[in-house]
């Protein structure tokens, strides 16, 4: 009985630390709301995959940074299959270009946020989001990115569209790559 209470308190404390840690983080601006031009417009390295920018910057067209923006920008998300943390071949080119940009800008840090669709328990989805973000971290490390410049977090299904369509769920199964200075 006593050990059961300790186990429950330990789980509650672990979960609350994760939520408290996220409390002060500035939410990234969605990829499709950034201005055209990518980070090349500010003199930093930029890239494209299949003719599309893989990175856009959080600095506005007049050079101003949005109020409260702690992040520098985001790369395009890496999408995953249902209940999978394996990086699809079609997504690897995005990571290769992100790695090249990070190598040219070694002062930047990358936060890898794992996301899931609404199906599954909260615990399962947090673990799956962590596995997805960790898989992206491992892949970036094989491309020469230092582990010290990569942070992993899981949001599980916290931002998923509950009861969403198949298309909604496929967009929810992702890792967001958020760049910080």
mmCIF file of C-alpha atoms in Angstrom, residues 13-165:
data_model
loop_
_atom_site.group_PDB
_atom_site.id
_atom_site.type_symbol
_atom_site.label_atom_id
_atom_site.label_comp_id
_atom_site.label_asym_id
_atom_site.label_seq_id
_atom_site.Cartn_x
_atom_site.Cartn_y
_atom_site.Cartn_z
ATOM 1 C CA UNK A 13 6.006 14.457 -9.961
ATOM 2 C CA UNK A 14 7.638 13.292 -13.203
ATOM 3 C CA UNK A 15 4.682 14.412 -15.294
ATOM 4 C CA UNK A 16 4.400 17.776 -13.528
ATOM 5 C CA UNK A 17 8.095 18.523 -14.142
ATOM 6 C CA UNK A 18 7.552 17.996 -17.867
ATOM 7 C CA UNK A 19 4.567 20.328 -17.933
ATOM 8 C CA UNK A 20 6.217 22.985 -15.764
ATOM 9 C CA UNK A 21 9.295 22.918 -18.020
ATOM 10 C CA UNK A 22 7.148 23.725 -21.055
ATOM 11 C CA UNK A 23 5.357 26.591 -19.291
ATOM 12 C CA UNK A 24 7.881 29.295 -20.164
ATOM 13 C CA UNK A 25 8.586 28.211 -23.719
ATOM 14 C CA UNK A 26 7.514 30.526 -26.491
ATOM 15 C CA UNK A 27 5.271 28.682 -28.927
ATOM 16 C CA UNK A 28 6.737 28.643 -32.436
ATOM 17 C CA UNK A 29 4.919 30.507 -35.154
ATOM 18 C CA UNK A 30 3.345 28.050 -37.642
ATOM 19 C CA UNK A 31 5.533 27.400 -40.693
ATOM 20 C CA UNK A 32 3.003 28.681 -43.232
ATOM 21 C CA UNK A 33 2.662 32.094 -41.532
ATOM 22 C CA UNK A 34 6.307 33.179 -41.921
ATOM 23 C CA UNK A 35 7.218 35.688 -44.628
ATOM 24 C CA UNK A 36 8.549 34.467 -47.977
ATOM 25 C CA UNK A 37 12.288 34.351 -48.514
ATOM 26 C CA UNK A 38 13.577 31.989 -45.830
ATOM 27 C CA UNK A 39 16.582 32.690 -43.689
ATOM 28 C CA UNK A 40 18.668 33.617 -46.707
ATOM 29 C CA UNK A 41 17.023 37.039 -46.497
ATOM 30 C CA UNK A 42 18.843 37.766 -43.230
ATOM 31 C CA UNK A 43 22.256 36.638 -44.438
ATOM 32 C CA UNK A 44 22.097 33.204 -42.805
ATOM 33 C CA UNK A 45 22.144 29.968 -44.744
ATOM 34 C CA UNK A 46 18.899 28.762 -46.274
ATOM 35 C CA UNK A 47 17.883 25.710 -48.199
ATOM 36 C CA UNK A 48 15.188 24.070 -50.224
ATOM 37 C CA UNK A 49 13.819 20.620 -50.880
ATOM 38 C CA UNK A 50 12.033 20.032 -54.175
ATOM 39 C CA UNK A 51 11.996 23.780 -54.794
ATOM 40 C CA UNK A 52 10.370 24.659 -51.441
ATOM 41 C CA UNK A 53 12.123 26.503 -48.631
ATOM 42 C CA UNK A 54 12.727 24.148 -45.721
ATOM 43 C CA UNK A 55 13.246 27.028 -43.346
ATOM 44 C CA UNK A 56 11.660 30.409 -42.930
ATOM 45 C CA UNK A 57 12.768 32.981 -40.476
ATOM 46 C CA UNK A 58 10.946 34.659 -37.630
ATOM 47 C CA UNK A 59 12.242 38.086 -38.567
ATOM 48 C CA UNK A 60 9.675 40.171 -40.381
ATOM 49 C CA UNK A 61 10.179 41.793 -43.794
ATOM 50 C CA UNK A 62 11.340 45.052 -42.187
ATOM 51 C CA UNK A 63 13.948 43.260 -40.060
ATOM 52 C CA UNK A 64 11.832 43.335 -36.896
ATOM 53 C CA UNK A 65 11.521 40.305 -34.632
ATOM 54 C CA UNK A 66 7.954 39.542 -33.510
ATOM 55 C CA UNK A 67 7.376 40.612 -29.917
ATOM 56 C CA UNK A 68 8.191 37.794 -27.496
ATOM 57 C CA UNK A 69 9.669 35.549 -30.190
ATOM 58 C CA UNK A 70 12.336 33.468 -28.477
ATOM 59 C CA UNK A 71 12.892 31.195 -31.426
ATOM 60 C CA UNK A 72 14.651 32.134 -34.624
ATOM 61 C CA UNK A 73 12.474 29.991 -36.878
ATOM 62 C CA UNK A 74 11.366 26.505 -37.792
ATOM 63 C CA UNK A 75 12.197 23.942 -40.429
ATOM 64 C CA UNK A 76 9.462 21.988 -42.182
ATOM 65 C CA UNK A 77 8.116 19.214 -39.915
ATOM 66 C CA UNK A 78 9.153 15.584 -40.291
ATOM 67 C CA UNK A 79 6.094 13.349 -40.710
ATOM 68 C CA UNK A 80 5.670 9.776 -39.470
ATOM 69 C CA UNK A 81 3.440 6.806 -40.171
ATOM 70 C CA UNK A 82 0.839 5.632 -37.631
ATOM 71 C CA UNK A 83 2.425 4.203 -34.449
ATOM 72 C CA UNK A 84 5.890 4.573 -35.968
ATOM 73 C CA UNK A 85 9.037 6.406 -34.987
ATOM 74 C CA UNK A 86 10.957 5.354 -38.115
ATOM 75 C CA UNK A 87 12.037 8.244 -40.313
ATOM 76 C CA UNK A 88 10.560 7.807 -43.759
ATOM 77 C CA UNK A 89 12.914 7.959 -46.734
ATOM 78 C CA UNK A 90 10.832 10.805 -48.156
ATOM 79 C CA UNK A 91 11.528 12.927 -45.044
ATOM 80 C CA UNK A 92 15.307 12.450 -44.920
ATOM 81 C CA UNK A 93 16.127 15.188 -47.422
ATOM 82 C CA UNK A 94 14.547 17.735 -45.062
ATOM 83 C CA UNK A 95 16.844 16.553 -42.271
ATOM 84 C CA UNK A 96 19.911 16.584 -44.521
ATOM 85 C CA UNK A 97 19.261 20.202 -45.456
ATOM 86 C CA UNK A 98 18.548 21.131 -41.828
ATOM 87 C CA UNK A 99 21.875 19.553 -40.850
ATOM 88 C CA UNK A 100 23.693 21.585 -43.510
ATOM 89 C CA UNK A 101 22.084 24.788 -42.255
ATOM 90 C CA UNK A 102 23.013 23.936 -38.652
ATOM 91 C CA UNK A 103 26.622 23.236 -39.654
ATOM 92 C CA UNK A 104 26.824 26.690 -41.265
ATOM 93 C CA UNK A 105 25.300 28.253 -38.135
ATOM 94 C CA UNK A 106 26.900 26.453 -35.163
ATOM 95 C CA UNK A 107 25.602 28.949 -32.591
ATOM 96 C CA UNK A 108 22.009 27.775 -33.136
ATOM 97 C CA UNK A 109 20.217 25.119 -31.090
ATOM 98 C CA UNK A 110 17.446 22.912 -32.353
ATOM 99 C CA UNK A 111 14.485 21.780 -30.250
ATOM 100 C CA UNK A 112 12.854 18.622 -31.595
ATOM 101 C CA UNK A 113 9.189 18.449 -30.562
ATOM 102 C CA UNK A 114 7.534 15.043 -30.985
ATOM 103 C CA UNK A 115 3.800 15.028 -31.743
ATOM 104 C CA UNK A 116 1.150 12.309 -32.170
ATOM 105 C CA UNK A 117 -2.418 12.056 -33.379
ATOM 106 C CA UNK A 118 -5.258 11.833 -30.850
ATOM 107 C CA UNK A 119 -5.533 8.048 -30.751
ATOM 108 C CA UNK A 120 -3.907 6.214 -27.844
ATOM 109 C CA UNK A 121 -3.473 7.027 -24.180
ATOM 110 C CA UNK A 122 -1.725 10.189 -23.042
ATOM 111 C CA UNK A 123 1.171 8.124 -21.665
ATOM 112 C CA UNK A 124 1.569 6.134 -24.891
ATOM 113 C CA UNK A 125 1.479 9.270 -27.028
ATOM 114 C CA UNK A 126 4.029 11.098 -24.856
ATOM 115 C CA UNK A 127 6.362 8.112 -25.162
ATOM 116 C CA UNK A 128 5.801 7.845 -28.927
ATOM 117 C CA UNK A 129 6.411 11.582 -29.369
ATOM 118 C CA UNK A 130 9.661 11.170 -27.435
ATOM 119 C CA UNK A 131 10.714 8.202 -29.610
ATOM 120 C CA UNK A 132 10.003 10.221 -32.761
ATOM 121 C CA UNK A 133 11.983 13.245 -31.566
ATOM 122 C CA UNK A 134 14.821 10.963 -30.406
ATOM 123 C CA UNK A 135 14.899 9.247 -33.813
ATOM 124 C CA UNK A 136 15.274 12.649 -35.486
ATOM 125 C CA UNK A 137 18.038 13.576 -33.017
ATOM 126 C CA UNK A 138 19.885 10.322 -33.743
ATOM 127 C CA UNK A 139 19.593 10.863 -37.479
ATOM 128 C CA UNK A 140 20.901 14.430 -37.203
ATOM 129 C CA UNK A 141 23.813 13.160 -35.097
ATOM 130 C CA UNK A 142 24.738 10.696 -37.875
ATOM 131 C CA UNK A 143 24.838 13.724 -40.192
ATOM 132 C CA UNK A 144 27.429 15.402 -37.955
ATOM 133 C CA UNK A 145 25.266 17.572 -35.704
ATOM 134 C CA UNK A 146 26.464 17.706 -32.099
ATOM 135 C CA UNK A 147 24.103 16.211 -29.511
ATOM 136 C CA UNK A 148 24.768 19.277 -27.350
ATOM 137 C CA UNK A 149 22.940 21.486 -29.871
ATOM 138 C CA UNK A 150 19.831 19.256 -29.961
ATOM 139 C CA UNK A 151 17.056 19.156 -27.361
ATOM 140 C CA UNK A 152 14.230 16.601 -27.387
ATOM 141 C CA UNK A 153 10.745 17.088 -25.988
ATOM 142 C CA UNK A 154 7.429 15.343 -26.474
ATOM 143 C CA UNK A 155 4.048 16.982 -26.701
ATOM 144 C CA UNK A 156 2.287 13.678 -27.340
ATOM 145 C CA UNK A 157 -1.269 14.389 -28.443
ATOM 146 C CA UNK A 158 -1.578 17.749 -26.630
ATOM 147 C CA UNK A 159 -1.911 19.684 -29.904
ATOM 148 C CA UNK A 160 -3.708 16.982 -31.910
ATOM 149 C CA UNK A 161 -7.121 17.471 -33.474
ATOM 150 C CA UNK A 162 -9.295 15.054 -31.505
ATOM 151 C CA UNK A 163 -11.570 13.054 -33.770
ATOM 152 C CA UNK A 164 -9.850 14.604 -36.799
ATOM 153 C CA UNK A 165 -9.901 13.259 -40.323
#
